[in-house]
XYZ file of C-alpha atoms in Angstrom:
491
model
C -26.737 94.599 11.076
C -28.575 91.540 11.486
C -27.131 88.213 12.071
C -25.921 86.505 9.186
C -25.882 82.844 8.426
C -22.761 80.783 8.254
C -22.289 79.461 4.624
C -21.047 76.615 3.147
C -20.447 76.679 -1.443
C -19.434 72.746 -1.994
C -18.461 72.620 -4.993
C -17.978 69.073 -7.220
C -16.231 69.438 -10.441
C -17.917 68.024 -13.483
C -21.123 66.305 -11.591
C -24.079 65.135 -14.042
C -27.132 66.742 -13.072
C -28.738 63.153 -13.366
C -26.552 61.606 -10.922
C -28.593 61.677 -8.150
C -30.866 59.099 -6.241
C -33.559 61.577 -5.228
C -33.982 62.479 -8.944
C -34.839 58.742 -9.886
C -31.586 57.383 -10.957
C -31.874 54.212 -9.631
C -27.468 53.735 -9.724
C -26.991 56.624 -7.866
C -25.674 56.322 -4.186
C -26.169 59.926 -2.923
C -28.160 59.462 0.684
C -27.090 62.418 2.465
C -28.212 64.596 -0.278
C -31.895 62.319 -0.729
C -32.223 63.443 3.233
C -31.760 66.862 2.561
C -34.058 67.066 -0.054
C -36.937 65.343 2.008
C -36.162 67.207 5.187
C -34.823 70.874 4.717
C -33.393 71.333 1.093
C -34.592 72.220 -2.065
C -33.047 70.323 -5.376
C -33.509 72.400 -8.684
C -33.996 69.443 -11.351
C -33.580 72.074 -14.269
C -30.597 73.879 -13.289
C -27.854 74.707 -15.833
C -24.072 75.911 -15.992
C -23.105 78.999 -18.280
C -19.838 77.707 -19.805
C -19.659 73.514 -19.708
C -15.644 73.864 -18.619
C -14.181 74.855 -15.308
C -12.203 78.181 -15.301
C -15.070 80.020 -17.169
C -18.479 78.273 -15.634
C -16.495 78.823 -11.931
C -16.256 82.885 -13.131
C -19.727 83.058 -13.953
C -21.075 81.489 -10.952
C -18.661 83.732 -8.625
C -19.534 86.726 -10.276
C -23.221 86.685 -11.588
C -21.863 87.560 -15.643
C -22.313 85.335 -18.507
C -19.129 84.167 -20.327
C -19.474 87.135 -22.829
C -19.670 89.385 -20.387
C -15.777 90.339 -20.139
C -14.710 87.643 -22.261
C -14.139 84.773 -19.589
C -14.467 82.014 -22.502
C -11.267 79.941 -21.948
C -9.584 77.952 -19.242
C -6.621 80.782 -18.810
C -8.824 83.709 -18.518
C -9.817 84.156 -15.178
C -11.327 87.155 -13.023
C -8.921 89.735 -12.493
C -8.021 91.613 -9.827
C -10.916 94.490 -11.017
C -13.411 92.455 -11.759
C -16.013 90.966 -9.016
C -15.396 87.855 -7.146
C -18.507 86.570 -4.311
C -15.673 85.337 -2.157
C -13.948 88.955 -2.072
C -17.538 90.316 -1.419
C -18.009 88.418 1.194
C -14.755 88.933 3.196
C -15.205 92.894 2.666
C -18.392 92.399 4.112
C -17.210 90.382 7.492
C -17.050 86.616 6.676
C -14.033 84.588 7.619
C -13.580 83.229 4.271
C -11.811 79.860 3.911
C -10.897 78.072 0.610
C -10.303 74.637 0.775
C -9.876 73.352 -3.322
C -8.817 73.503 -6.677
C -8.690 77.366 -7.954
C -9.543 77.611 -11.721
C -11.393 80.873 -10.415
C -8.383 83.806 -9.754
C -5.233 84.356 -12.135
C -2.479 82.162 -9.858
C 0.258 85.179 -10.048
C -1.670 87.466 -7.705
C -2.715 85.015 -5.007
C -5.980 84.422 -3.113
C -5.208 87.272 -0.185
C -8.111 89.396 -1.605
C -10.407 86.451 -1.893
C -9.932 84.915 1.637
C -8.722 84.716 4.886
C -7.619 81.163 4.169
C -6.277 79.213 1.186
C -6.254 75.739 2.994
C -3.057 73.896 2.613
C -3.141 69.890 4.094
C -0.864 69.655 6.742
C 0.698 66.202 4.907
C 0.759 65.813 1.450
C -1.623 63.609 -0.194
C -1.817 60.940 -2.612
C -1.838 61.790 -6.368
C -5.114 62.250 -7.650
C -6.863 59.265 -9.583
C -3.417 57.695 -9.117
C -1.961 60.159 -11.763
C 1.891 58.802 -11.146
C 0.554 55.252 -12.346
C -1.016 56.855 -15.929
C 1.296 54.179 -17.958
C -0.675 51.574 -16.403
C -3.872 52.257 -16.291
C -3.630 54.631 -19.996
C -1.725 52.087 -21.817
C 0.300 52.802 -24.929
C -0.762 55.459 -26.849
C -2.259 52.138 -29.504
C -4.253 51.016 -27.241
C -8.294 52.279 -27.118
C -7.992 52.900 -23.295
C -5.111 55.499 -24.364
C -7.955 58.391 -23.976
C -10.219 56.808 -22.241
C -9.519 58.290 -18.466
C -10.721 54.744 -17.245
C -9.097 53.909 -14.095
C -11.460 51.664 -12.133
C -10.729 50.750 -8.880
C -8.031 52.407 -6.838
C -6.087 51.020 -4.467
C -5.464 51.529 -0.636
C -2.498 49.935 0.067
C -4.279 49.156 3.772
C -5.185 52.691 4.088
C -8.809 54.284 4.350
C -9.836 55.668 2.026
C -7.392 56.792 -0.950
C -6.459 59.809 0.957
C -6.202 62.737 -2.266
C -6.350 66.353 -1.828
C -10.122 65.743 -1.905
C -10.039 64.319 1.582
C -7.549 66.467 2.790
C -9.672 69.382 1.875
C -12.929 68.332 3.870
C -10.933 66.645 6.757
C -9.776 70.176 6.546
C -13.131 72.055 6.398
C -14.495 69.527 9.364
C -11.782 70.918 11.611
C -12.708 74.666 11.018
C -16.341 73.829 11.231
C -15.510 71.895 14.791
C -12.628 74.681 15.958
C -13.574 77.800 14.454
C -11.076 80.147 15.383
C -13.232 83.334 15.012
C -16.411 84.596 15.821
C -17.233 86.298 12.937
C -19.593 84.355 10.270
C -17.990 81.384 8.588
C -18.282 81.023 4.205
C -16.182 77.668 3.895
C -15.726 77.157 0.032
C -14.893 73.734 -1.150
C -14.310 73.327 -4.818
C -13.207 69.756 -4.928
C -11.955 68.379 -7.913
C -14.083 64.692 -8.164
C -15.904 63.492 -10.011
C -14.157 64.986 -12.736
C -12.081 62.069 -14.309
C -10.014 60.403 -14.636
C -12.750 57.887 -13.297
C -11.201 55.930 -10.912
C -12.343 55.783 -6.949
C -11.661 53.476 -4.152
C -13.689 50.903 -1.966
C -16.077 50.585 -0.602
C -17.584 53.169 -3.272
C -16.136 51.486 -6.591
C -18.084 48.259 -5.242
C -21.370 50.216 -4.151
C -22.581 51.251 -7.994
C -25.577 48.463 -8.973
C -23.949 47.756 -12.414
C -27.251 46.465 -13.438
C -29.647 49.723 -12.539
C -27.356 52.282 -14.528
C -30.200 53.878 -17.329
C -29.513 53.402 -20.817
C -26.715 55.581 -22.165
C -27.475 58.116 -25.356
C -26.424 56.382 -28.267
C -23.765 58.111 -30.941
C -25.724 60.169 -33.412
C -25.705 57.900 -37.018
C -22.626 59.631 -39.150
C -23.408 62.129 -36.533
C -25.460 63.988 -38.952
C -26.815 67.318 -37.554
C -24.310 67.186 -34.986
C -21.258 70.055 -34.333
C -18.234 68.801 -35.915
C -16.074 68.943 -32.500
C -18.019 65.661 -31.592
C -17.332 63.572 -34.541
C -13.485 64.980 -34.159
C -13.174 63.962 -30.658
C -15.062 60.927 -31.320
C -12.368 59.631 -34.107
C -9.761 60.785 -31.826
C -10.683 59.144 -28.563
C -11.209 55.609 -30.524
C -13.563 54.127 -27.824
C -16.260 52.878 -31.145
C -15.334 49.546 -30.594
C -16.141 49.554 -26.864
C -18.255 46.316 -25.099
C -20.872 47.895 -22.815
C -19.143 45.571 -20.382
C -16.545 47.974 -20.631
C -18.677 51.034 -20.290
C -21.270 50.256 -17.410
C -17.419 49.799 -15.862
C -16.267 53.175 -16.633
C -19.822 54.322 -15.432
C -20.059 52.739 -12.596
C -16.587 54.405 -11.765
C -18.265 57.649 -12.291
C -21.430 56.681 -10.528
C -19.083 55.916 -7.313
C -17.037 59.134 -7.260
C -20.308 60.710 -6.954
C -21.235 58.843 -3.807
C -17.668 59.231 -2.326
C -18.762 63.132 -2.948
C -22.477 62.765 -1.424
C -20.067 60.675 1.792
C -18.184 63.945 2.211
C -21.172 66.227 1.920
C -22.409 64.090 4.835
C -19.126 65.005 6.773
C -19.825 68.463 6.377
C -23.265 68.086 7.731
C -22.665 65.958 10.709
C -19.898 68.668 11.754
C -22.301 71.133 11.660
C -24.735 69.220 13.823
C -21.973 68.851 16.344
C -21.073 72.323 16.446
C -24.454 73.220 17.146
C -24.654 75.593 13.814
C -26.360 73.256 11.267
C -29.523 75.163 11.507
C -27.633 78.460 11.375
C -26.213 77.785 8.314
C -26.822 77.715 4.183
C -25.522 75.199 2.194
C -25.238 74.939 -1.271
C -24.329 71.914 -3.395
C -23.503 72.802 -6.958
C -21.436 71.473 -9.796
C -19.778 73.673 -12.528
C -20.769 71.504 -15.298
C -21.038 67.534 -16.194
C -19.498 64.721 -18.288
C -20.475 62.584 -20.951
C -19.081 59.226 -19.714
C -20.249 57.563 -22.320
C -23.459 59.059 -23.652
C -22.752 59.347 -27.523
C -19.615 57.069 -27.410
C -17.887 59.973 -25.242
C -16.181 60.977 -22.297
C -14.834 63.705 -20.605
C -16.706 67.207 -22.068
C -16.340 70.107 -24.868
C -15.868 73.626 -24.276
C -18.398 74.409 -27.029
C -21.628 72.216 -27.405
C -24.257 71.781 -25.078
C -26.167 68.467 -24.763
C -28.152 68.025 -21.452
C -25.164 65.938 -20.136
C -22.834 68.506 -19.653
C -24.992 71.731 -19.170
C -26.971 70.075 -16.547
C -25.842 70.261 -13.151
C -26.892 69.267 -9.343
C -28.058 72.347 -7.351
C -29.321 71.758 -3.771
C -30.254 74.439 -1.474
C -30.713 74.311 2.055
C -31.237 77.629 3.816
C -31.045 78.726 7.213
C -33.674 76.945 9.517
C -35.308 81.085 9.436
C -36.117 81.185 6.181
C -38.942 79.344 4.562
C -38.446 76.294 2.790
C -40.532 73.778 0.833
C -38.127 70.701 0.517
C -38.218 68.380 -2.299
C -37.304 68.646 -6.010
C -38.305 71.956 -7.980
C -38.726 71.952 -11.993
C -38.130 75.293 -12.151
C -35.477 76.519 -15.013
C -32.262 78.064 -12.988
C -28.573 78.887 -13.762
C -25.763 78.823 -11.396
C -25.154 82.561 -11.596
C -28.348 82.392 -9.380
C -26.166 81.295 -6.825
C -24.462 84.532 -5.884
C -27.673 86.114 -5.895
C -29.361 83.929 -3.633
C -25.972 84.428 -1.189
C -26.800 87.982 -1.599
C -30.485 87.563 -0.240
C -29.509 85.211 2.851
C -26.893 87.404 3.996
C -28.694 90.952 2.984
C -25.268 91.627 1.173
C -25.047 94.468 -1.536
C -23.175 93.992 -4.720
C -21.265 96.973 -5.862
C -21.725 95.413 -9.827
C -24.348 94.841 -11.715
C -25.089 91.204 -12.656
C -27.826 88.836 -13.806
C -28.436 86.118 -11.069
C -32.118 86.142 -9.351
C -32.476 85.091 -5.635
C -33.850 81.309 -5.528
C -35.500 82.329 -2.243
C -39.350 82.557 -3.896
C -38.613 79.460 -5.032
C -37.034 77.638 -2.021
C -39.701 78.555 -0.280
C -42.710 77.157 -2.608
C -43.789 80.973 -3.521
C -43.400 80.378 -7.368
C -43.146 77.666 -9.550
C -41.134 79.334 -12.204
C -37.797 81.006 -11.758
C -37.304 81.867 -15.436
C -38.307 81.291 -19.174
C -35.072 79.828 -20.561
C -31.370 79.492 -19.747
C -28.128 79.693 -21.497
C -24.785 78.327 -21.845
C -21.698 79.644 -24.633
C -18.371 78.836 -25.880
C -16.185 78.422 -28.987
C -13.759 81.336 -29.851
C -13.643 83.431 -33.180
C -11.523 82.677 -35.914
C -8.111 84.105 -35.450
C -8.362 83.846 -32.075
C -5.168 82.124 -31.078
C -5.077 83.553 -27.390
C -8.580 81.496 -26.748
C -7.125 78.390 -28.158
C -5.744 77.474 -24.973
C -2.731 76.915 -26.520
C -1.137 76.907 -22.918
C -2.469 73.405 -21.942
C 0.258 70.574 -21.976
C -2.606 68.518 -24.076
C -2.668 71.363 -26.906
C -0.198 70.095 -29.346
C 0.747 66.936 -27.531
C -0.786 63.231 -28.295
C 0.528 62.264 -25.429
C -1.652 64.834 -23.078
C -4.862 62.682 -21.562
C -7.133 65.487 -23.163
C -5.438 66.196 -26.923
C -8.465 64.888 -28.189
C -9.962 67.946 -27.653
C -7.628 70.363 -26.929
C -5.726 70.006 -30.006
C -9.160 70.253 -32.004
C -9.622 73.794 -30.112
C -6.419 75.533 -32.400
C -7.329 74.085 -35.818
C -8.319 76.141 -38.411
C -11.604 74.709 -38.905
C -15.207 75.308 -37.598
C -14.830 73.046 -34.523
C -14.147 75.662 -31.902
C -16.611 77.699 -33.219
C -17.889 80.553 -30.988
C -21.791 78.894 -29.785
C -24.772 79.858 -27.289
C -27.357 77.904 -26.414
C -31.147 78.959 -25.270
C -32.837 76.452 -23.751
C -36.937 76.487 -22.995
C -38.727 73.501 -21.008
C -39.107 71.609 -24.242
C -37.047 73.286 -26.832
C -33.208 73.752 -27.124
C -31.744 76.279 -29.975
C -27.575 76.581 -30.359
C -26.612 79.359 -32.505
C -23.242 78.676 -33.815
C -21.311 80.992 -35.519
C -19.356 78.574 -38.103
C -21.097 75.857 -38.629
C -25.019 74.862 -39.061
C -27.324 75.545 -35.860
C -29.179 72.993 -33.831
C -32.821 72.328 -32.756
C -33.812 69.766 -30.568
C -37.363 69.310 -29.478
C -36.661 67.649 -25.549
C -39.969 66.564 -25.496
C -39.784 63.880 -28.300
C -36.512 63.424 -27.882
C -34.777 64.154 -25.106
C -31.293 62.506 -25.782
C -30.898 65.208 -28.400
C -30.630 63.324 -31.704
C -32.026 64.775 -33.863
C -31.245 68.319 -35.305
C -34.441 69.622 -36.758
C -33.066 73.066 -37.481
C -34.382 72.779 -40.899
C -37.753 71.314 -39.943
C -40.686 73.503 -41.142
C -43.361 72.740 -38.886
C -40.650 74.298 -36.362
C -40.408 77.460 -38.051
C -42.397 79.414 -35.036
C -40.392 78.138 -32.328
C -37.297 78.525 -34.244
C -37.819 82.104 -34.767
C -39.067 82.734 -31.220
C -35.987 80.795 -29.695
C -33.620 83.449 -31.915
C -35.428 86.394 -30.764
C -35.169 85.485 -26.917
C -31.517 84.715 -27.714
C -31.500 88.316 -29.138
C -33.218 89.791 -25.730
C -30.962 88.212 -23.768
C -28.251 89.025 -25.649
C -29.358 93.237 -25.363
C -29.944 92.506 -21.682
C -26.586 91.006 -20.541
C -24.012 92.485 -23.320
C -22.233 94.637 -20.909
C -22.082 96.087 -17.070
C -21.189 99.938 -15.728
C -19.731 100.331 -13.335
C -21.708 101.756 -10.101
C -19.242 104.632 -9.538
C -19.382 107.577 -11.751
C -16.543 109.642 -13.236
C -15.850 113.207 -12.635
C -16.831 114.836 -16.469
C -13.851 117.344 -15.900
């Protein structure tokens, strides 16, 4: 067997694909990632999740299936012990697999031993996350328009650097193994951390870093949000943030904006270990977020588990590959999805899959071969009617007013069209989302890229209407199930 690279999956929760200074965001602190994009990394400016929430984007990307796939379409429906997991293909295959992170990825009640040789515990507990024991103070009472707001703002130290969270812990963590690997074999060091995912709330010196005055315009809340899926307009009236100064918001930005560059601080721990352990060049590194966040665009924060403005589908994807494979570094426009990830893994470490799934190496790309990766991408959610086991009825939030994200949650197990099953299909210029319930949307990105505007029943976009529901229908005949590789015995 040839040698295979060392590997590193770091993995942000709930990063905005626009969040980055080497994509012309003139707010956003990310440095470490600008240098690997002009020296040895490749940034994909058009790459998108399959599923804009955690438990079922994280199963798609780990296993190369869309959501619909097995049914992976809720936050408590996650891959089961039968199904295929890249981390559990890996360590079959040799790598001393260490998880360092927040799961939302294997069912809890049959642990990670499959998965990896290590699921990192910090050797001293850290502090709560986003200051989570202080919610009465920084919430307010449940009156108050900051109720579901997840602003936090600044946190503080107490005299200690920085606000040491499991986030921390987890790449402190992932610095010592990198620096003291206790094994020879080939290291895959996962690290699904859980910023910037809100609460938005981080400390000095990256609350103070954010240029209040450079953040770009945020998208505006559609007028009587006509056109619009009905989930918005519920979570809208339910979060109350209308009456919002955008002195207020460019501070809850700005919050966001700096958990991104505490992120982009820790990628750069990662890479300086790997410098001084003499394996930087030996290794591939991925940077990749499940999905993003509206903070703020269309008077909203936080996301939706079934629409799928640019926002939230979005996501950062920077690949830099071992210094023996070709690379052209800089920014590609290509259209990619994050179940191109495992795929790509698959290609660097000449790995075989023993499932069928959908990703396509990024390697052409990476390396300058081909402009174009793929025609369109897609992204689903929403449940059917009836469904009460996919109303994620299990979350404290569900039935709660009280729970930071009942404004949503609680819209999920109404009777009504808001958790409607969706799927988008999304061109270069032109986005289409089917939804099963409730009118469709068409958004031509070209004119209007905040997506505004729902010309669904616009006649001059009759052709591209029709073409956009046939590709959905292709991809739909392509993808709608797997067999498995190993045959049955017909007696």
């Amino acid at each position: 067997m040839p040698s295979r690279p060392h590997l590193i999956l770091f993995n942000p929760d709930q990063w905005r694909g626009d969040v980055l200074g080497h994509m012309g965001n003139p707010a956003a602190v990310t440095p470490n990632l600008d240098r690997m994009v002009r020296e040895d990394a490749v940034s994909f400016r058009n790459a998108f999740c399959q599923n804009p929430v955690c438990t079922p984007s994280r199963c798609s990307f780990m296993s190369g299936w869309y959501p619909h796939v097995r049914g992976h379409r809720t936050m408590y429906h996650m891959m089961r012990p039968d199904e295929p997991v890249l981390l559990r293909t890996l360590k079959d295959a040799g790598y001393y697999v260490w998880w360092g992170g927040k799961n939302d990825l294997v069912p809890g009640q049959h642990g990670y031993d499959a998965y990896c040789d290590v699921k990192y515990r910090p050797t001293s507990s850290p502090r709560p996350m986003w200051a989570n024991d202080r919610q009465e103070e920084w919430r307010g009472s449940p009156d108050d328009d900051s109720y579901y707001s997840f602003y936090v703002g600044r946190l503080e130290t107490d005299d200690e650097e920085p606000y040491w969270d499991a986030d921390w812990a987890n790449v402190q963590g992932a610095v010592d193994l990198i620096l003291n690997p206790p094994t020879d074999q080939p290291l895959c060091i996962y690290l699904p951390l859980t910023y910037p995912h809100p609460p938005y709330a981080v400390e000095d010196p990256w609350y103070s870093l954010i240029d209040r005055d450079a953040l770009p315009p945020r998208a505006p809340a559609p007028k009587e949000w006509r056109g619009k899926p009905s989930i918005l307009r519920g979570i809208a009236d339910r979060q109350r943030l209308q009456r919002w100064s955008e002195e207020r918001w460019t501070e809850l930005r700005a919050t966001y904006y700096g958990m991104c560059a505490r992120v982009d601080h820790q990628i750069g721990m990662v890479t300086r270990a790997l410098r001084q352990a003499g394996i930087y060049d030996d290794t591939a590194l991925f940077v990749f977020a499940d999905h993003g966040d509206f903070t703020g665009d269309y008077g909203l924060v936080e996301k939706t588990q079934n629409t799928f403005e640019d926002c939230l589908t979005r996501v950062p994807l920077i690949v830099k590959p071992p210094r023996e494979h070709p690379v052209r570094p800089g920014i590609s426009d290509a259209l990619v999805e994050l179940i191109d990830m495992p795929a790509t893994v698959e290609a660097l470490t000449n790995v075989s899959p023993k499932h069928t799934h959908f990703g396509r190496s990024l390697l052409p790309a990476i390396a300058g071969e081909t402009e174009s990766h793929r025609d369109a991408v897609f992204c689903e959610g929403g449940r059917l009617q009836g469904e009460r086991h996919c109303m994620e009825l299990e979350s404290t939030s569900a039935q709660n007013p009280d729970g930071l994200y009942w404004p949503r949650v609680n819209l999920q197990s109404s009777d009504g069209p808001e958790h409607t099953k969706a799927t988008m299909c999304r061109t270069e210029r032109f986005k289409y989302v089917r939804r099963l319930y409730e009118q469709d949307e068409l958004y031509d990105l070209a004119a209007d890229p905040l997506e505004l505007e729902n010309r669904i029943d616009d006649p001059s976009l009759r052709g591209e209407l029709n073409a956009l529901k046939e590709r959905l229908l292709t991809w739909y005949q392509e993808t709608c199930d797997v067999v498995p590789h190993d045959t049955d015995r017909r007696f």
